[in-house]
Structures are given as structure tokens and as C-alpha cells.
PDB file of C-alpha atoms in Angstrom:
ATOM      1  CA  UNK A 136     122.257 156.174  71.448  1.00 41.00           C
ATOM      2  CA  UNK A 137     119.628 156.358  73.806  1.00 40.00           C
ATOM      3  CA  UNK A 138     117.939 153.081  72.180  1.00 41.00           C
ATOM      4  CA  UNK A 139     121.628 151.180  72.423  1.00 43.00           C
ATOM      5  CA  UNK A 140     121.719 152.390  76.067  1.00 40.00           C
ATOM      6  CA  UNK A 141     117.994 150.932  76.770  1.00 41.00           C
ATOM      7  CA  UNK A 142     118.534 147.788  74.805  1.00 41.00           C
ATOM      8  CA  UNK A 143     122.335 147.136  77.202  1.00 43.00           C
ATOM      9  CA  UNK A 144     120.140 147.627  80.579  1.00 39.00           C
ATOM     10  CA  UNK A 145     117.703 145.484  78.988  1.00 41.00           C
ATOM     11  CA  UNK A 146     120.422 142.402  77.983  1.00 38.00           C
ATOM     12  CA  UNK A 147     121.611 143.198  81.885  1.00 37.00           C
ATOM     13  CA  UNK A 148     118.531 142.790  83.051  1.00 42.00           C
ATOM     14  CA  UNK A 149     117.913 139.668  81.178  1.00 37.00           C
ATOM     15  CA  UNK A 150     121.483 138.247  82.172  1.00 40.00           C
ATOM     16  CA  UNK A 151     120.374 138.712  85.694  1.00 37.00           C
ATOM     17  CA  UNK A 152     117.236 137.614  85.626  1.00 40.00           C
ATOM     18  CA  UNK A 153     118.868 134.559  84.195  1.00 38.00           C
ATOM     19  CA  UNK A 154     121.316 134.111  86.992  1.00 38.00           C
ATOM     20  CA  UNK A 155     118.800 133.323  89.968  1.00 38.00           C
ATOM     21  CA  UNK A 156     117.244 131.085  87.747  1.00 35.00           C
ATOM     22  CA  UNK A 157     120.041 129.119  86.956  1.00 36.00           C
ATOM     23  CA  UNK A 158     120.918 128.821  90.873  1.00 34.00           C
ATOM     24  CA  UNK A 159     117.446 127.942  91.349  1.00 33.00           C
ATOM     25  CA  UNK A 160     117.713 125.028  88.675  1.00 34.00           C
ATOM     26  CA  UNK A 161     120.938 123.918  90.767  1.00 35.00           C
ATOM     27  CA  UNK A 162     119.368 123.827  93.793  1.00 32.00           C
ATOM     28  CA  UNK A 163     115.762 122.567  92.799  1.00 35.00           C
ATOM     29  CA  UNK A 164     118.184 119.280  91.372  1.00 37.00           C
ATOM     30  CA  UNK A 165     120.071 119.496  94.310  1.00 37.00           C
ATOM     31  CA  UNK A 166     116.610 118.934  96.336  1.00 39.00           C
ATOM     32  CA  UNK A 167     115.838 116.237  93.671  1.00 39.00           C
ATOM     33  CA  UNK A 168     118.802 114.545  94.717  1.00 37.00           C
ATOM     34  CA  UNK A 169     117.907 114.803  98.403  1.00 37.00           C
ATOM     35  CA  UNK A 170     114.140 113.342  97.574  1.00 37.00           C
ATOM     36  CA  UNK A 171     116.012 110.870  95.348  1.00 37.00           C
ATOM     37  CA  UNK A 172     117.904 109.726  98.196  1.00 36.00           C
ATOM     38  CA  UNK A 173     115.116 109.836 100.358  1.00 38.00           C
ATOM     39  CA  UNK A 174     113.138 107.785  98.086  1.00 40.00           C
ATOM     40  CA  UNK A 175     115.856 105.049  98.198  1.00 41.00           C
ATOM     41  CA  UNK A 176     116.450 104.682 101.332  1.00 40.00           C
ATOM     42  CA  UNK A 177     112.344 104.032 101.837  1.00 54.00           C
ATOM     43  CA  UNK A 178     112.841 100.735 100.019  1.00 89.00           C
ATOM     44  CA  UNK A 179     112.199  97.708 101.677  1.00 96.00           C
ATOM     45  CA  UNK A 180     115.883  96.676 102.163  1.00 97.00           C
ATOM     46  CA  UNK A 181     116.808  99.695 103.936  1.00 96.00           C
ATOM     47  CA  UNK A 182     113.564  99.580 106.179  1.00 96.00           C
ATOM     48  CA  UNK A 183     114.397  96.239 107.092  1.00 98.00           C
ATOM     49  CA  UNK A 184     117.974  97.316 108.301  1.00 97.00           C
ATOM     50  CA  UNK A 185     116.850 100.626 109.591  1.00 96.00           C
ATOM     51  CA  UNK A 186     114.194  98.755 111.806  1.00 97.00           C
ATOM     52  CA  UNK A 187     116.446  95.834 112.541  1.00 98.00           C
ATOM     53  CA  UNK A 188     113.726  93.000 112.329  1.00 98.00           C
ATOM     54  CA  UNK A 189     112.978  91.110 109.192  1.00 98.00           C
ATOM     55  CA  UNK A 190     109.692  89.837 108.811  1.00 98.00           C
ATOM     56  CA  UNK A 191     108.914  86.566 106.982  1.00 98.00           C
ATOM     57  CA  UNK A 192     105.636  85.122 105.916  1.00 98.00           C
ATOM     58  CA  UNK A 193     105.624  81.361 106.340  1.00 98.00           C
ATOM     59  CA  UNK A 194     103.302  78.552 106.459  1.00 96.00           C
ATOM     60  CA  UNK A 195     102.421  77.068 109.800  1.00 95.00           C
ATOM     61  CA  UNK A 196     101.194  73.616 108.401  1.00 91.00           C
ATOM     62  CA  UNK A 197     103.598  72.593 105.808  1.00 91.00           C
ATOM     63  CA  UNK A 198     106.313  70.202 106.873  1.00 90.00           C
ATOM     64  CA  UNK A 199     109.274  69.933 106.710  1.00 93.00           C
ATOM     65  CA  UNK A 200     109.287  72.792 104.646  1.00 95.00           C
ATOM     66  CA  UNK A 201     107.965  74.857 107.598  1.00 96.00           C
ATOM     67  CA  UNK A 202     105.180  73.496 110.627  1.00 95.00           C
ATOM     68  CA  UNK A 203     104.343  75.392 113.961  1.00 96.00           C
ATOM     69  CA  UNK A 204     105.662  73.145 116.888  1.00 96.00           C
ATOM     70  CA  UNK A 205     102.990  72.676 119.829  1.00 95.00           C
ATOM     71  CA  UNK A 206     104.865  75.233 121.850  1.00 96.00           C
ATOM     72  CA  UNK A 207     104.271  77.740 119.149  1.00 95.00           C
ATOM     73  CA  UNK A 208     107.638  77.833 117.440  1.00 97.00           C
ATOM     74  CA  UNK A 209     107.415  77.478 113.603  1.00 98.00           C
ATOM     75  CA  UNK A 210     110.226  75.316 112.135  1.00 98.00           C
ATOM     76  CA  UNK A 211     111.574  73.430 108.636  1.00 98.00           C
ATOM     77  CA  UNK A 212     113.427  74.237 105.901  1.00 98.00           C
ATOM     78  CA  UNK A 213     112.016  77.705 105.091  1.00 98.00           C
ATOM     79  CA  UNK A 214     112.376  79.242 108.932  1.00 98.00           C
ATOM     80  CA  UNK A 215     116.210  78.075 108.485  1.00 98.00           C
ATOM     81  CA  UNK A 216     116.318  79.895 105.197  1.00 98.00           C
ATOM     82  CA  UNK A 217     114.614  82.825 107.065  1.00 98.00           C
ATOM     83  CA  UNK A 218     116.988  82.867 109.343  1.00 98.00           C
ATOM     84  CA  UNK A 219     119.950  82.708 107.254  1.00 98.00           C
ATOM     85  CA  UNK A 220     118.521  85.819 105.602  1.00 98.00           C
ATOM     86  CA  UNK A 221     118.167  87.665 108.639  1.00 98.00           C
ATOM     87  CA  UNK A 222     121.875  86.835 109.425  1.00 98.00           C
ATOM     88  CA  UNK A 223     122.700  88.121 106.651  1.00 98.00           C
ATOM     89  CA  UNK A 224     121.324  91.584 107.084  1.00 98.00           C
ATOM     90  CA  UNK A 225     122.410  91.556 110.577  1.00 98.00           C
ATOM     91  CA  UNK A 226     119.003  92.086 111.889  1.00 98.00           C
ATOM     92  CA  UNK A 227     116.432  89.976 114.182  1.00 98.00           C
ATOM     93  CA  UNK A 228     114.003  87.370 112.366  1.00 98.00           C
ATOM     94  CA  UNK A 229     110.006  87.751 113.087  1.00 98.00           C
ATOM     95  CA  UNK A 230     108.142  84.849 111.319  1.00 98.00           C
ATOM     96  CA  UNK A 231     104.766  85.550 110.464  1.00 98.00           C
ATOM     97  CA  UNK A 232     102.411  82.662 110.022  1.00 97.00           C
ATOM     98  CA  UNK A 233      99.880  82.972 107.281  1.00 96.00           C
ATOM     99  CA  UNK A 234      97.665  80.675 105.225  1.00 91.00           C
ATOM    100  CA  UNK A 235      98.367  80.196 101.098  1.00 87.00           C
ATOM    101  CA  UNK A 236      95.509  82.709 100.547  1.00 89.00           C
ATOM    102  CA  UNK A 237      97.489  85.632 102.761  1.00 94.00           C
ATOM    103  CA  UNK A 238     100.526  85.849 100.756  1.00 95.00           C
ATOM    104  CA  UNK A 239      99.694  88.680  98.986  1.00 96.00           C
ATOM    105  CA  UNK A 240      97.694  90.828 101.332  1.00 96.00           C
ATOM    106  CA  UNK A 241      99.964  90.315 103.757  1.00 97.00           C
ATOM    107  CA  UNK A 242     102.877  92.338 102.155  1.00 96.00           C
ATOM    108  CA  UNK A 243     100.106  94.934 100.985  1.00 96.00           C
ATOM    109  CA  UNK A 244      99.389  95.713 104.636  1.00 96.00           C
ATOM    110  CA  UNK A 245     102.855  95.631 105.582  1.00 95.00           C
ATOM    111  CA  UNK A 246     103.091  92.853 108.159  1.00 97.00           C
ATOM    112  CA  UNK A 247     105.922  91.072 105.955  1.00 98.00           C
ATOM    113  CA  UNK A 248     108.703  92.102 103.997  1.00 98.00           C
ATOM    114  CA  UNK A 249     109.094  88.769 102.129  1.00 98.00           C
ATOM    115  CA  UNK A 250     107.493  85.388 101.645  1.00 98.00           C
ATOM    116  CA  UNK A 251     109.248  82.219 102.072  1.00 98.00           C
ATOM    117  CA  UNK A 252     106.007  80.198 102.150  1.00 97.00           C
ATOM    118  CA  UNK A 253     106.504  77.558  99.172  1.00 95.00           C
ATOM    119  CA  UNK A 254     105.795  80.339  96.536  1.00 95.00           C
ATOM    120  CA  UNK A 255     105.226  78.967  93.342  1.00 93.00           C
ATOM    121  CA  UNK A 256     106.262  81.356  90.697  1.00 94.00           C
ATOM    122  CA  UNK A 257     103.192  80.706  88.345  1.00 92.00           C
ATOM    123  CA  UNK A 258     103.005  83.268  85.581  1.00 94.00           C
ATOM    124  CA  UNK A 259      99.259  84.360  86.836  1.00 92.00           C
ATOM    125  CA  UNK A 260     101.004  85.177  90.213  1.00 94.00           C
ATOM    126  CA  UNK A 261     103.779  87.236  88.480  1.00 96.00           C
ATOM    127  CA  UNK A 262     101.390  89.806  87.299  1.00 96.00           C
ATOM    128  CA  UNK A 263     101.224  91.293  90.892  1.00 96.00           C
ATOM    129  CA  UNK A 264     104.098  89.669  92.454  1.00 97.00           C
ATOM    130  CA  UNK A 265     107.839  90.003  92.126  1.00 98.00           C
ATOM    131  CA  UNK A 266     109.534  86.424  92.105  1.00 98.00           C
ATOM    132  CA  UNK A 267     113.109  85.730  93.161  1.00 98.00           C
ATOM    133  CA  UNK A 268     115.407  83.277  91.437  1.00 98.00           C
ATOM    134  CA  UNK A 269     114.015  79.557  92.980  1.00 98.00           C
ATOM    135  CA  UNK A 270     115.639  78.337  95.947  1.00 98.00           C
ATOM    136  CA  UNK A 271     113.767  75.019  95.648  1.00 96.00           C
ATOM    137  CA  UNK A 272     111.798  72.902  93.593  1.00 94.00           C
ATOM    138  CA  UNK A 273     108.771  70.567  94.066  1.00 91.00           C
ATOM    139  CA  UNK A 274     105.798  68.671  92.779  1.00 91.00           C
ATOM    140  CA  UNK A 275     102.949  66.997  93.867  1.00 94.00           C
ATOM    141  CA  UNK A 276     102.118  64.077  95.597  1.00 95.00           C
ATOM    142  CA  UNK A 277      98.587  61.976  96.037  1.00 97.00           C
ATOM    143  CA  UNK A 278      97.732  61.027  99.595  1.00 97.00           C
ATOM    144  CA  UNK A 279      95.004  58.785 100.710  1.00 98.00           C
ATOM    145  CA  UNK A 280      93.946  56.316 103.785  1.00 97.00           C
ATOM    146  CA  UNK A 281      95.140  52.820 103.728  1.00 97.00           C
ATOM    147  CA  UNK A 282      91.605  51.625 104.289  1.00 97.00           C
ATOM    148  CA  UNK A 283      90.597  53.368 101.175  1.00 96.00           C
ATOM    149  CA  UNK A 284      93.373  52.825  98.654  1.00 96.00           C
ATOM    150  CA  UNK A 285      94.456  54.470  95.559  1.00 96.00           C
ATOM    151  CA  UNK A 286      96.595  52.268  93.324  1.00 94.00           C
ATOM    152  CA  UNK A 287      97.214  54.597  90.550  1.00 95.00           C
ATOM    153  CA  UNK A 288      96.499  58.551  89.256  1.00 96.00           C
ATOM    154  CA  UNK A 289      93.616  56.985  86.889  1.00 96.00           C
ATOM    155  CA  UNK A 290      91.764  55.725  90.231  1.00 95.00           C
ATOM    156  CA  UNK A 291      91.394  59.728  91.120  1.00 97.00           C
ATOM    157  CA  UNK A 292      88.370  59.661  88.758  1.00 97.00           C
ATOM    158  CA  UNK A 293      85.113  60.418  89.998  1.00 97.00           C
ATOM    159  CA  UNK A 294      87.041  60.822  93.878  1.00 97.00           C
ATOM    160  CA  UNK A 295      87.094  63.578  96.184  1.00 98.00           C
ATOM    161  CA  UNK A 296      90.408  64.977  96.389  1.00 98.00           C
ATOM    162  CA  UNK A 297      90.994  67.467  99.560  1.00 97.00           C
ATOM    163  CA  UNK A 298      93.427  70.452  98.555  1.00 97.00           C
ATOM    164  CA  UNK A 299      94.188  74.001  99.533  1.00 93.00           C
ATOM    165  CA  UNK A 300      92.288  76.609  97.921  1.00 92.00           C
ATOM    166  CA  UNK A 301      93.993  78.619  95.056  1.00 88.00           C
ATOM    167  CA  UNK A 302      97.116  76.596  95.692  1.00 89.00           C
ATOM    168  CA  UNK A 303      99.060  74.928  92.850  1.00 89.00           C
ATOM    169  CA  UNK A 304      97.925  71.896  94.133  1.00 94.00           C
ATOM    170  CA  UNK A 305      94.294  73.039  93.466  1.00 95.00           C
ATOM    171  CA  UNK A 306      95.354  74.046  89.811  1.00 93.00           C
ATOM    172  CA  UNK A 307      96.881  70.793  89.065  1.00 95.00           C
ATOM    173  CA  UNK A 308      93.716  68.263  90.473  1.00 96.00           C
ATOM    174  CA  UNK A 309      91.628  70.683  88.363  1.00 95.00           C
ATOM    175  CA  UNK A 310      93.283  70.963  84.999  1.00 95.00           C
ATOM    176  CA  UNK A 311      95.015  67.684  85.039  1.00 95.00           C
ATOM    177  CA  UNK A 312      92.459  65.388  86.549  1.00 97.00           C
ATOM    178  CA  UNK A 313      88.934  66.975  85.528  1.00 96.00           C
ATOM    179  CA  UNK A 314      87.025  63.757  86.207  1.00 97.00           C
ATOM    180  CA  UNK A 315      88.271  63.944  89.175  1.00 97.00           C
ATOM    181  CA  UNK A 316      86.077  66.331  92.589  1.00 97.00           C
ATOM    182  CA  UNK A 317      88.451  68.558  94.139  1.00 97.00           C
ATOM    183  CA  UNK A 318      87.201  69.647  97.737  1.00 97.00           C
ATOM    184  CA  UNK A 319      88.733  73.184  98.790  1.00 97.00           C
ATOM    185  CA  UNK A 320      89.650  74.179 102.265  1.00 96.00           C
ATOM    186  CA  UNK A 321      91.212  77.154 103.506  1.00 91.00           C
ATOM    187  CA  UNK A 322      94.420  75.947 104.317  1.00 90.00           C
ATOM    188  CA  UNK A 323      96.658  72.790 104.080  1.00 90.00           C
ATOM    189  CA  UNK A 324      95.807  71.739 107.642  1.00 90.00           C
ATOM    190  CA  UNK A 325      91.895  71.297 107.208  1.00 94.00           C
ATOM    191  CA  UNK A 326      92.475  69.414 103.649  1.00 94.00           C
ATOM    192  CA  UNK A 327      94.660  67.058 105.326  1.00 93.00           C
ATOM    193  CA  UNK A 328      92.238  66.577 108.339  1.00 95.00           C
ATOM    194  CA  UNK A 329      88.998  65.813 105.989  1.00 97.00           C
ATOM    195  CA  UNK A 330      91.104  63.083 104.573  1.00 97.00           C
ATOM    196  CA  UNK A 331      91.957  61.921 107.867  1.00 95.00           C
ATOM    197  CA  UNK A 332      88.559  62.074 108.978  1.00 96.00           C
ATOM    198  CA  UNK A 333      86.801  60.485 106.014  1.00 96.00           C
ATOM    199  CA  UNK A 334      85.384  63.622 104.534  1.00 97.00           C
ATOM    200  CA  UNK A 335      87.360  63.132 101.185  1.00 98.00           C
ATOM    201  CA  UNK A 336      88.813  59.735  99.319  1.00 97.00           C
ATOM    202  CA  UNK A 337      92.092  61.723  98.952  1.00 97.00           C
ATOM    203  CA  UNK A 338      94.325  64.660  98.983  1.00 97.00           C
ATOM    204  CA  UNK A 339      96.905  66.253  96.926  1.00 97.00           C
ATOM    205  CA  UNK A 340      99.653  68.104  98.199  1.00 93.00           C
ATOM    206  CA  UNK A 341     103.429  68.615  97.901  1.00 89.00           C
ATOM    207  CA  UNK A 342     105.399  65.390  97.273  1.00 90.00           C
ATOM    208  CA  UNK A 343     107.763  65.630 100.092  1.00 87.00           C
ATOM    209  CA  UNK A 344     105.062  66.922 102.453  1.00 88.00           C
ATOM    210  CA  UNK A 345     103.007  63.907 101.791  1.00 92.00           C
ATOM    211  CA  UNK A 346     105.848  61.391 102.313  1.00 89.00           C
ATOM    212  CA  UNK A 347     106.695  63.226 105.276  1.00 88.00           C
ATOM    213  CA  UNK A 348     102.752  62.737 106.802  1.00 91.00           C
ATOM    214  CA  UNK A 349     102.826  59.394 106.116  1.00 93.00           C
ATOM    215  CA  UNK A 350     105.453  58.445 108.338  1.00 90.00           C
ATOM    216  CA  UNK A 351     103.712  60.283 111.079  1.00 90.00           C
ATOM    217  CA  UNK A 352     100.490  58.487 110.223  1.00 93.00           C
ATOM    218  CA  UNK A 353     100.497  54.799 110.076  1.00 95.00           C
ATOM    219  CA  UNK A 354      96.877  54.701 108.442  1.00 96.00           C
ATOM    220  CA  UNK A 355      97.774  57.022 105.707  1.00 97.00           C
ATOM    221  CA  UNK A 356      99.686  55.785 102.189  1.00 97.00           C
ATOM    222  CA  UNK A 357     100.748  57.689  99.326  1.00 96.00           C
ATOM    223  CA  UNK A 358     101.344  56.747  95.807  1.00 93.00           C
ATOM    224  CA  UNK A 359     104.738  55.675  94.817  1.00 89.00           C
ATOM    225  CA  UNK A 360     105.356  57.741  91.606  1.00 89.00           C
ATOM    226  CA  UNK A 361     107.587  60.609  90.616  1.00 87.00           C
ATOM    227  CA  UNK A 362     106.201  64.281  91.781  1.00 90.00           C
ATOM    228  CA  UNK A 363     103.497  65.317  89.785  1.00 93.00           C
ATOM    229  CA  UNK A 364     104.178  68.905  87.817  1.00 90.00           C
ATOM    230  CA  UNK A 365     107.219  69.747  89.494  1.00 88.00           C
ATOM    231  CA  UNK A 366     107.445  73.389  89.786  1.00 89.00           C
ATOM    232  CA  UNK A 367     110.077  76.338  91.013  1.00 94.00           C
ATOM    233  CA  UNK A 368     109.328  77.552  94.346  1.00 96.00           C
ATOM    234  CA  UNK A 369     110.615  81.420  94.606  1.00 98.00           C
ATOM    235  CA  UNK A 370     110.741  84.120  97.263  1.00 98.00           C
ATOM    236  CA  UNK A 371     107.773  86.734  96.821  1.00 98.00           C
ATOM    237  CA  UNK A 372     107.886  90.349  97.164  1.00 98.00           C
ATOM    238  CA  UNK A 373     105.821  93.320  96.159  1.00 96.00           C
ATOM    239  CA  UNK A 374     106.220  94.191  92.495  1.00 95.00           C
ATOM    240  CA  UNK A 375     107.772  97.658  93.137  1.00 93.00           C
ATOM    241  CA  UNK A 376     110.660  96.896  95.303  1.00 96.00           C
ATOM    242  CA  UNK A 377     113.467  96.097  92.870  1.00 96.00           C
ATOM    243  CA  UNK A 378     116.036  97.044  95.094  1.00 96.00           C
ATOM    244  CA  UNK A 379     114.994  94.541  97.905  1.00 98.00           C
ATOM    245  CA  UNK A 380     114.685  91.805  94.808  1.00 98.00           C
ATOM    246  CA  UNK A 381     118.050  92.584  93.750  1.00 97.00           C
ATOM    247  CA  UNK A 382     119.060  91.898  97.161  1.00 98.00           C
ATOM    248  CA  UNK A 383     117.175  88.611  97.573  1.00 98.00           C
ATOM    249  CA  UNK A 384     118.495  87.224  94.185  1.00 98.00           C
ATOM    250  CA  UNK A 385     122.080  87.620  95.275  1.00 98.00           C
ATOM    251  CA  UNK A 386     121.448  86.104  99.125  1.00 98.00           C
ATOM    252  CA  UNK A 387     120.098  83.097  97.220  1.00 98.00           C
ATOM    253  CA  UNK A 388     123.154  82.499  94.620  1.00 98.00           C
ATOM    254  CA  UNK A 389     125.284  82.500  97.632  1.00 98.00           C
ATOM    255  CA  UNK A 390     123.130  80.255  99.550  1.00 98.00           C
ATOM    256  CA  UNK A 391     123.410  77.649  96.509  1.00 98.00           C
ATOM    257  CA  UNK A 392     126.906  78.179  95.630  1.00 97.00           C
ATOM    258  CA  UNK A 393     128.058  77.857  99.130  1.00 97.00           C
ATOM    259  CA  UNK A 394     126.108  74.812  99.256  1.00 97.00           C
ATOM    260  CA  UNK A 395     124.276  75.971 102.680  1.00 98.00           C
ATOM    261  CA  UNK A 396     120.898  75.564 100.353  1.00 98.00           C
ATOM    262  CA  UNK A 397     121.745  71.890  99.833  1.00 97.00           C
ATOM    263  CA  UNK A 398     122.590  71.153 103.354  1.00 98.00           C
ATOM    264  CA  UNK A 399     119.481  72.578 104.778  1.00 98.00           C
ATOM    265  CA  UNK A 400     117.428  70.576 102.243  1.00 96.00           C
ATOM    266  CA  UNK A 401     119.000  67.391 102.974  1.00 96.00           C
ATOM    267  CA  UNK A 402     118.840  68.249 106.459  1.00 97.00           C
ATOM    268  CA  UNK A 403     114.737  68.394 106.820  1.00 95.00           C
ATOM    269  CA  UNK A 404     113.905  66.477 103.181  1.00 93.00           C
ATOM    270  CA  UNK A 405     116.550  63.809 104.001  1.00 91.00           C
ATOM    271  CA  UNK A 406     117.346  63.702 100.156  1.00 89.00           C
ATOM    272  CA  UNK A 407     119.213  65.954  97.603  1.00 92.00           C
ATOM    273  CA  UNK A 408     118.427  69.503  96.809  1.00 93.00           C
ATOM    274  CA  UNK A 409     116.948  69.002  92.707  1.00 91.00           C
ATOM    275  CA  UNK A 410     119.207  69.425  90.551  1.00 89.00           C
ATOM    276  CA  UNK A 411     117.395  72.237  88.443  1.00 90.00           C
ATOM    277  CA  UNK A 412     118.159  74.393  91.400  1.00 95.00           C
ATOM    278  CA  UNK A 413     121.944  73.435  91.793  1.00 91.00           C
ATOM    279  CA  UNK A 414     122.318  73.604  88.008  1.00 89.00           C
ATOM    280  CA  UNK A 415     121.039  77.206  87.771  1.00 84.00           C
ATOM    281  CA  UNK A 416     123.331  79.856  85.431  1.00 78.00           C
TER     282      UNK A 416
END
């Protein structure tokens, strides 16, 4: 009997010991849920809404996609998209001027929430950046001085060609035109200035930008050819921001479906939005 009583007490003690553990586990789970909630509110989407400001990285020297005016204001197709994005979130817009080499670092340093900077979604870049669905497509064009004409892509053999360092155009001229001599600059403006001043024979840049430049510079011309190696252009964010990426994809789908993307593209490029964008599933 004594043994049974001892066993019963032991079982009672064990049962009482389990109850607090179970209650503790419930409390821990509740704390875990709070922690999870805290983590979810720390994502970029919630940070932007709480801050009341959307910080968008844009290029200052890439007309008509984006260009800084003499008064310091940045205007163009992509700033207009950025403004529409800010409006959808109910926040104010802060445009952050960058060059092409700073797209990733500006996000890593928390100076920008998203890149809307004619960011070509290459497989190599996608190893470090999360890309949205595309909102436009673009290819390369060749720019040259009329006093030193280029009549075909074959003429690039042996010619010096200015490009922005690390850009898609840098890759195109290096891989597709091995006999050309790429001259790399830190930004688009410096590359174009090198051509204008006679330091290079040609420049390679996005085809619509090239057309825009020839309209404003009568001494320059471009080849009348289809865009070289067209690519898809997406917004870029840090790779661990899935909630933010989901929102941006949703925004772009609605931008395209509503016709607003096509309207903005027509406004700045004076041509139709490429069919590869409007026909996205």
C-alpha cells in the first residue's frame, strides 16, 4: 500500500509538472506568434507604409526613361511609374538618383526600397536581386557622329565604343562584337560625352534613348535597325523581400491591365508598349 501511495503521488507530481510545461508551451507559442507578427511588420512593404515615404532608385541620365532636369527634378517614364506606385501605397515619393553600378548597394544600404532604373533582369543579376515581372522591354542602339559615320553593325569592328560600365550594353558589345573596342565609363552621361567630344567612335545605349539623343543633337545619328538583343526590364528588390515583391508584381499587373503602362510609354517614347509586355499571362 505504501508503494502504491508513493506511486500515486509520483504520478500526481508528474501530472502537475506537465501542466505548467504545457501552459508554458502555449505561452511560448503565443510569443512566437507575436514574434512572427513582428517579423511580418518589418518587411519593406510595411516599412514604406509606416514611414509614409517610398524611396525609389532611378537613373538621372537615361532619357526618356528617366533624366534629371537643370532644376534638379527627375522626370520620365520610370519616375511616372514610381509616382503611380507611391500613390497606390498612399505615401509620398522620394526619388534617389544613382548610376548603374549602385543599384544593388543602394538597397543594401537601405537608401532605396526598390529600383525602377531600367534594370535588365539577367540570370546573373538574379543571383543577388529579386526581380518583378517586367513592365517594359528594351534593346540596344548604336550612336555615332555624322562626321564619322557608321553604316552597319559590321563597321563596329575595330571601332572604340563607349558604354556604361557593367550595363547590359557593356555585355552586348563585349559578347556580340568581339572585334570592337569597348571603352567603359561609370555612367551613361560620361559615355555619351565621350562620343560627342570625339574620344570614341561610337556609343551603345538603349535604342529609345539613342533616338531621343539624336533628336536633341543634330551632329549625332543612329543606325536604322531593330533594337539589338531586346531584354525584359523589371523592378529590383532585395532577395529576402517576398511580401514586397508580391505587392510590386500585383501593382505591375494592374498597371498593364488598366492600360496605364501603355499610356505612360506612349507619353514618353511616342510608340506602343512592346507586345511582349502587354501579352504577359
